[in-house]
Amino acid sequence: MSQLLFHLDASLRTSLQQQLREQVARAILDGHIPADKALPSSRKLAQELGIARNTVMLVYEQLLDSGYLVAKSRSGYFVNPEILQGHAPTPERLNDIEAEHLAWEELLTMHPSRQRTINKPNDWASYDYPFIYGQTDPELFPTQHWRECSRDSMSVPAIRSWSVDHLNDDDPLLINQVRTRLLPRRGVWASSEEILVTVGAQQALWIVAMLLLKQGRRFGIENPGYVDMYNIASIFTKDILLLPVDEQGMRPEPRVSACDLVYVTPSHQSPTTVTMPLSRRRQLLDMAELDNFLIVEDDYESETNYLDNPTPALKSLDKHHRVIYVGSLSKTLAPGLRVGYMVGHPALIREARALRRLMLRHPPTNNQHAVALFLDRGYHDALLRQIHRVYHRRWQCMGEALARHMPHSTIPSAYGGASYWVKGPAGLDCDALRELARQESILIERGGLHFFDEPHSEYFRLGFSAIPESRIEPGIERLARLIPQATRDHRKAGSS
């Protein structure tokens, strides 16, 4: 009995019957319960765990029906020996030959872990002022509607539909919702053959790079820009052209014409949040036509425009399939669901689908169907309206707080987005500021990571998607007081 209790979590005193069943089953499979000794009686186990005896009796009966236990007359319940059959025994070491350790660093053909990338603390929600980008406010998540769609995706007909091997096919309802509900909001019209659902936008970017980049092909990217797109591209080509960004997004300079593939974030440039005007979008597309290059349009944050209607997507202006459009539900529904999509010429989508098959075998159509139901029932449209209202208020609140407490340090967000891109005073060490802020329970993101040529340590990013409106001003005020301590001239003066 003591062995069983040792492997049962104390939280079972207030947990459900299913959790008790799972933990007893796990203890059996892990060999923690001797097969020759009876399990504790239902009365004794209930007393030890502080739960109802009926709960224990029901769990024992379920484990009996599932083949985990056998009942012996007047002796109680025992582990069923058959449940442990097929488990490989722990092998004995056959020899003691001493060999040199494998030189894994030399065997690996690439080292992605050495790339500079965005790191977010797992405990971000424990900070009093989490100015973190890319996380959503759990209070905004449509729990009831999502549970409804998840439940309906688990109906018997639905399970029979998605549980089989669909090979390369995506959920038809989801493809239809992307085609008729999501893309038209951005002025994009596409056939089913031009759409591929991906495991987040990141997978779409990887697939595009793998299909279109190689050594000798030039890749153009905004600077500052999305660091993981730079990391992905650098795996396939070393010829990367850094394209400057101004208050209207990426500048379509003449040297863009030398690229084979150009990556842009026109709706809200990552990370500066500026929006590329329609005239510049047309100019970039004309250059692509004249100089024969392709464009990847990452259209994230297209819905968070607070001062005007969203500018039509670059893809909506594309008449000759020059633009590969990438979208995602991460910033509106939830990043953990990992649902993205890409739109391109049928020939590209055909090869992208085949490449995805090599990665995944077939897509997670169970998840896809739940998302499809969420879109089909209008819940996503309702969520967008709510997010727009809440983010708009937070955007205004942060803008006012920055103007009040950091009047000489901000780059204003002209249209929206879910963050502010901030340039601090000359000499600011953002790493030092981030550490000082952390000690005050303030979470910020350093901006120098998004520059690919020089450090630019005076920049940082403040997200407002995960922080309540009431905490924005107090957090900005506290952060502003820390900036002088993190500025080199101030630190030098203090040390002298």
Coordinates of C-alpha atoms in Angstrom, one line a residue, residues 5-238:
L5 CA 0.5 5.9 -2.1
F6 CA 4.0 7.1 -2.8
H7 CA 3.3 7.2 -6.5
L8 CA -0.1 8.9 -6.2
D9 CA -0.1 12.7 -6.3
A10 CA -1.3 14.3 -3.1
S11 CA -3.5 16.6 -5.2
L12 CA -5.8 13.6 -5.7
R13 CA -7.4 14.6 -2.4
T14 CA -9.3 17.2 -4.3
S15 CA -9.1 15.9 -7.9
L16 CA -11.4 13.8 -10.1
Q17 CA -11.9 10.1 -10.6
Q18 CA -10.2 10.2 -14.0
Q19 CA -6.9 11.5 -12.5
L20 CA -6.9 8.7 -9.9
R21 CA -7.4 6.1 -12.6
E22 CA -4.6 7.5 -14.7
Q23 CA -2.2 7.6 -11.8
V24 CA -2.9 4.1 -10.7
A25 CA -2.6 2.8 -14.3
R26 CA 0.7 4.7 -14.6
A27 CA 2.0 3.2 -11.4
I28 CA 1.1 -0.3 -12.7
L29 CA 2.8 0.2 -16.1
D30 CA 5.9 1.6 -14.5
G31 CA 6.2 -1.4 -12.3
H32 CA 5.7 0.4 -9.0
I33 CA 3.0 -2.0 -7.7
P34 CA 4.1 -5.6 -7.0
A35 CA 2.1 -8.1 -9.0
D36 CA 2.0 -10.6 -6.0
K37 CA 0.5 -8.2 -3.5
A38 CA -3.1 -7.0 -3.3
L39 CA -3.9 -3.3 -3.8
P40 CA -5.2 -1.5 -0.8
S41 CA -8.8 -2.0 -0.1
S42 CA -11.1 0.7 -1.4
R43 CA -11.8 1.8 2.2
K44 CA -8.2 2.1 3.2
L45 CA -7.1 4.0 0.0
A46 CA -10.1 6.4 0.3
Q47 CA -9.1 7.2 3.9
E48 CA -5.4 7.7 3.0
L49 CA -6.3 10.0 0.1
G50 CA -9.2 11.8 1.8
I51 CA -11.7 11.0 -1.0
A52 CA -15.0 9.2 -1.2
R53 CA -14.8 5.4 -1.1
N54 CA -17.2 5.2 -4.1
T55 CA -14.6 7.0 -6.2
V56 CA -12.0 4.4 -5.4
M57 CA -14.4 1.6 -6.1
L58 CA -15.4 3.0 -9.5
V59 CA -11.7 3.4 -10.4
Y60 CA -10.9 -0.2 -9.4
E61 CA -13.9 -1.4 -11.5
Q62 CA -12.7 0.6 -14.5
L63 CA -9.2 -0.8 -14.2
L64 CA -10.6 -4.3 -13.9
D65 CA -12.7 -3.8 -17.1
S66 CA -9.6 -2.3 -18.9
G67 CA -7.5 -5.3 -18.0
Y68 CA -5.1 -3.6 -15.6
L69 CA -6.4 -5.6 -12.6
V70 CA -7.7 -9.0 -11.8
A71 CA -10.0 -9.8 -8.9
K72 CA -9.3 -12.7 -6.7
S73 CA -12.1 -14.0 -4.4
R74 CA -11.7 -12.9 -0.8
S75 CA -8.2 -11.5 -1.6
G76 CA -8.9 -8.3 -3.4
Y77 CA -7.5 -6.7 -6.6
F78 CA -4.1 -7.6 -8.1
V79 CA -2.1 -6.3 -11.0
N80 CA -2.9 -8.3 -14.1
P81 CA 0.4 -9.9 -15.3
E82 CA -0.8 -9.8 -18.9
I83 CA -0.8 -6.0 -18.9
L84 CA 2.9 -6.0 -18.4
Q85 CA 3.6 -8.5 -21.2
G86 CA 5.5 -7.0 -24.2
H87 CA 7.6 -4.7 -22.0
A88 CA 11.3 -5.0 -22.9
P89 CA 13.5 -6.0 -19.9
T90 CA 16.3 -3.7 -18.8
P91 CA 19.3 -5.0 -20.7
E92 CA 22.6 -5.9 -19.0
R93 CA 25.8 -4.3 -20.2
L94 CA 27.5 -6.9 -22.4
N95 CA 31.0 -5.5 -22.2
D96 CA 33.1 -2.8 -20.6
I97 CA 34.9 -1.7 -23.7
E98 CA 36.1 1.9 -23.2
A99 CA 35.5 4.0 -26.2
E100 CA 36.1 7.7 -27.0
H101 CA 33.0 9.9 -26.7
L102 CA 31.3 10.7 -29.9
A103 CA 32.2 14.2 -31.2
W104 CA 28.6 15.3 -31.7
E105 CA 29.5 18.9 -32.4
E106 CA 31.5 17.7 -35.4
L107 CA 28.9 15.2 -36.6
L108 CA 26.1 17.8 -36.7
T109 CA 25.7 19.4 -40.1
M110 CA 24.1 22.6 -38.6
H111 CA 23.8 24.2 -35.2
P112 CA 20.4 26.1 -35.0
S113 CA 20.8 26.4 -31.2
R114 CA 23.7 28.8 -31.8
Q115 CA 21.5 31.3 -33.7
R116 CA 20.3 34.4 -31.9
T117 CA 16.6 34.1 -31.4
I118 CA 13.6 35.3 -29.4
N119 CA 13.4 33.8 -25.9
K120 CA 10.4 34.2 -23.7
P121 CA 10.4 33.2 -20.0
N122 CA 7.9 30.4 -19.3
D123 CA 6.8 32.2 -16.1
W124 CA 5.9 35.5 -17.9
A125 CA 2.4 35.5 -16.4
S126 CA 4.0 35.7 -12.9
Y127 CA 5.4 39.2 -13.7
D128 CA 3.4 42.2 -12.4
Y129 CA 4.0 44.1 -15.7
P130 CA 4.5 41.6 -18.6
F131 CA 5.2 43.8 -21.6
I132 CA 5.7 40.6 -23.6
Y133 CA 5.0 40.3 -27.2
G134 CA 3.3 37.4 -28.8
Q135 CA 1.3 36.1 -25.8
T136 CA -2.4 36.5 -25.5
D137 CA -4.5 37.6 -22.5
P138 CA -6.1 34.4 -21.1
E139 CA -9.1 36.5 -20.1
L140 CA -9.8 37.1 -23.8
F141 CA -9.7 33.5 -24.8
P142 CA -13.2 32.3 -25.9
T143 CA -13.1 29.3 -23.6
Q144 CA -16.8 28.4 -23.9
H145 CA -16.9 28.6 -27.7
W146 CA -13.7 26.8 -28.1
R147 CA -14.8 24.0 -25.8
E148 CA -18.0 23.7 -27.8
C149 CA -16.1 23.3 -31.1
S150 CA -13.6 20.9 -29.6
R151 CA -16.5 18.8 -28.2
D152 CA -18.3 18.7 -31.5
S153 CA -15.1 17.8 -33.3
M154 CA -15.1 14.7 -31.1
S155 CA -18.5 13.5 -32.1
V156 CA -18.6 9.9 -33.5
P157 CA -19.1 11.1 -37.2
A158 CA -16.3 13.7 -36.8
I159 CA -13.9 11.2 -35.3
R160 CA -14.6 8.7 -38.1
S161 CA -13.8 11.5 -40.6
W162 CA -10.5 12.8 -39.1
S163 CA -9.1 9.7 -37.5
V164 CA -8.2 8.0 -40.8
D165 CA -5.1 8.7 -42.8
H166 CA -5.9 11.7 -45.1
L167 CA -2.5 11.6 -46.7
N168 CA -1.9 15.2 -47.9
D169 CA -5.4 16.6 -47.6
D170 CA -6.4 19.3 -45.2
D171 CA -9.8 19.5 -43.5
P172 CA -12.2 20.6 -46.3
L173 CA -14.2 22.9 -44.0
L174 CA -11.1 24.7 -42.8
I175 CA -9.8 25.2 -46.4
N176 CA -13.2 26.6 -47.3
Q177 CA -13.2 28.9 -44.2
V178 CA -9.7 30.2 -45.1
R179 CA -10.8 30.8 -48.7
T180 CA -14.2 32.4 -48.0
R181 CA -13.9 34.1 -44.6
L182 CA -10.2 34.9 -43.7
L183 CA -8.7 35.8 -47.1
P184 CA -11.5 38.1 -48.4
R185 CA -11.0 40.3 -45.3
R186 CA -7.6 41.0 -46.7
G187 CA -8.8 41.4 -50.3
V188 CA -7.4 38.1 -51.3
W189 CA -9.3 35.6 -53.4
A190 CA -7.9 32.1 -54.0
S191 CA -8.9 28.6 -55.1
S192 CA -8.6 25.6 -52.8
E193 CA -5.6 24.5 -54.9
E194 CA -3.8 27.7 -53.9
I195 CA -4.1 27.1 -50.1
L196 CA -2.1 25.0 -47.7
V197 CA -2.7 24.8 -44.0
T198 CA 0.5 24.7 -41.9
V199 CA 1.5 24.1 -38.3
G200 CA 1.7 27.9 -37.7
A201 CA 3.1 30.5 -40.0
Q202 CA 6.6 29.4 -39.0
Q203 CA 6.2 26.1 -40.9
A204 CA 5.0 28.0 -43.9
L205 CA 8.1 30.2 -43.9
W206 CA 10.3 27.2 -43.5
I207 CA 8.7 25.4 -46.5
V208 CA 8.9 28.5 -48.7
A209 CA 12.6 28.9 -47.9
M210 CA 13.3 25.2 -48.4
L211 CA 11.6 25.3 -51.8
L212 CA 12.9 28.6 -53.1
L213 CA 16.3 29.2 -51.5
K214 CA 19.7 27.6 -52.1
Q215 CA 23.3 28.7 -52.2
G216 CA 23.7 31.3 -54.9
R217 CA 20.2 32.7 -54.6
R218 CA 19.9 36.1 -52.9
F219 CA 17.4 36.7 -50.1
G220 CA 16.2 40.1 -49.1
I221 CA 14.9 40.8 -45.6
E222 CA 13.9 43.9 -43.6
N223 CA 16.4 45.3 -41.2
P224 CA 15.3 45.4 -38.4
G225 CA 13.2 42.4 -39.1
Y226 CA 11.9 39.1 -38.0
V227 CA 14.9 37.3 -36.5
D228 CA 13.6 33.7 -37.1
M229 CA 13.0 34.4 -40.8
Y230 CA 16.6 35.5 -41.0
N231 CA 17.6 32.3 -39.2
I232 CA 15.6 30.1 -41.5
A233 CA 17.0 31.8 -44.6
S234 CA 20.6 31.6 -43.4
I235 CA 20.4 27.8 -43.3
F236 CA 19.8 27.7 -47.1
T237 CA 21.8 30.7 -48.4
K238 CA 24.6 32.9 -47.2

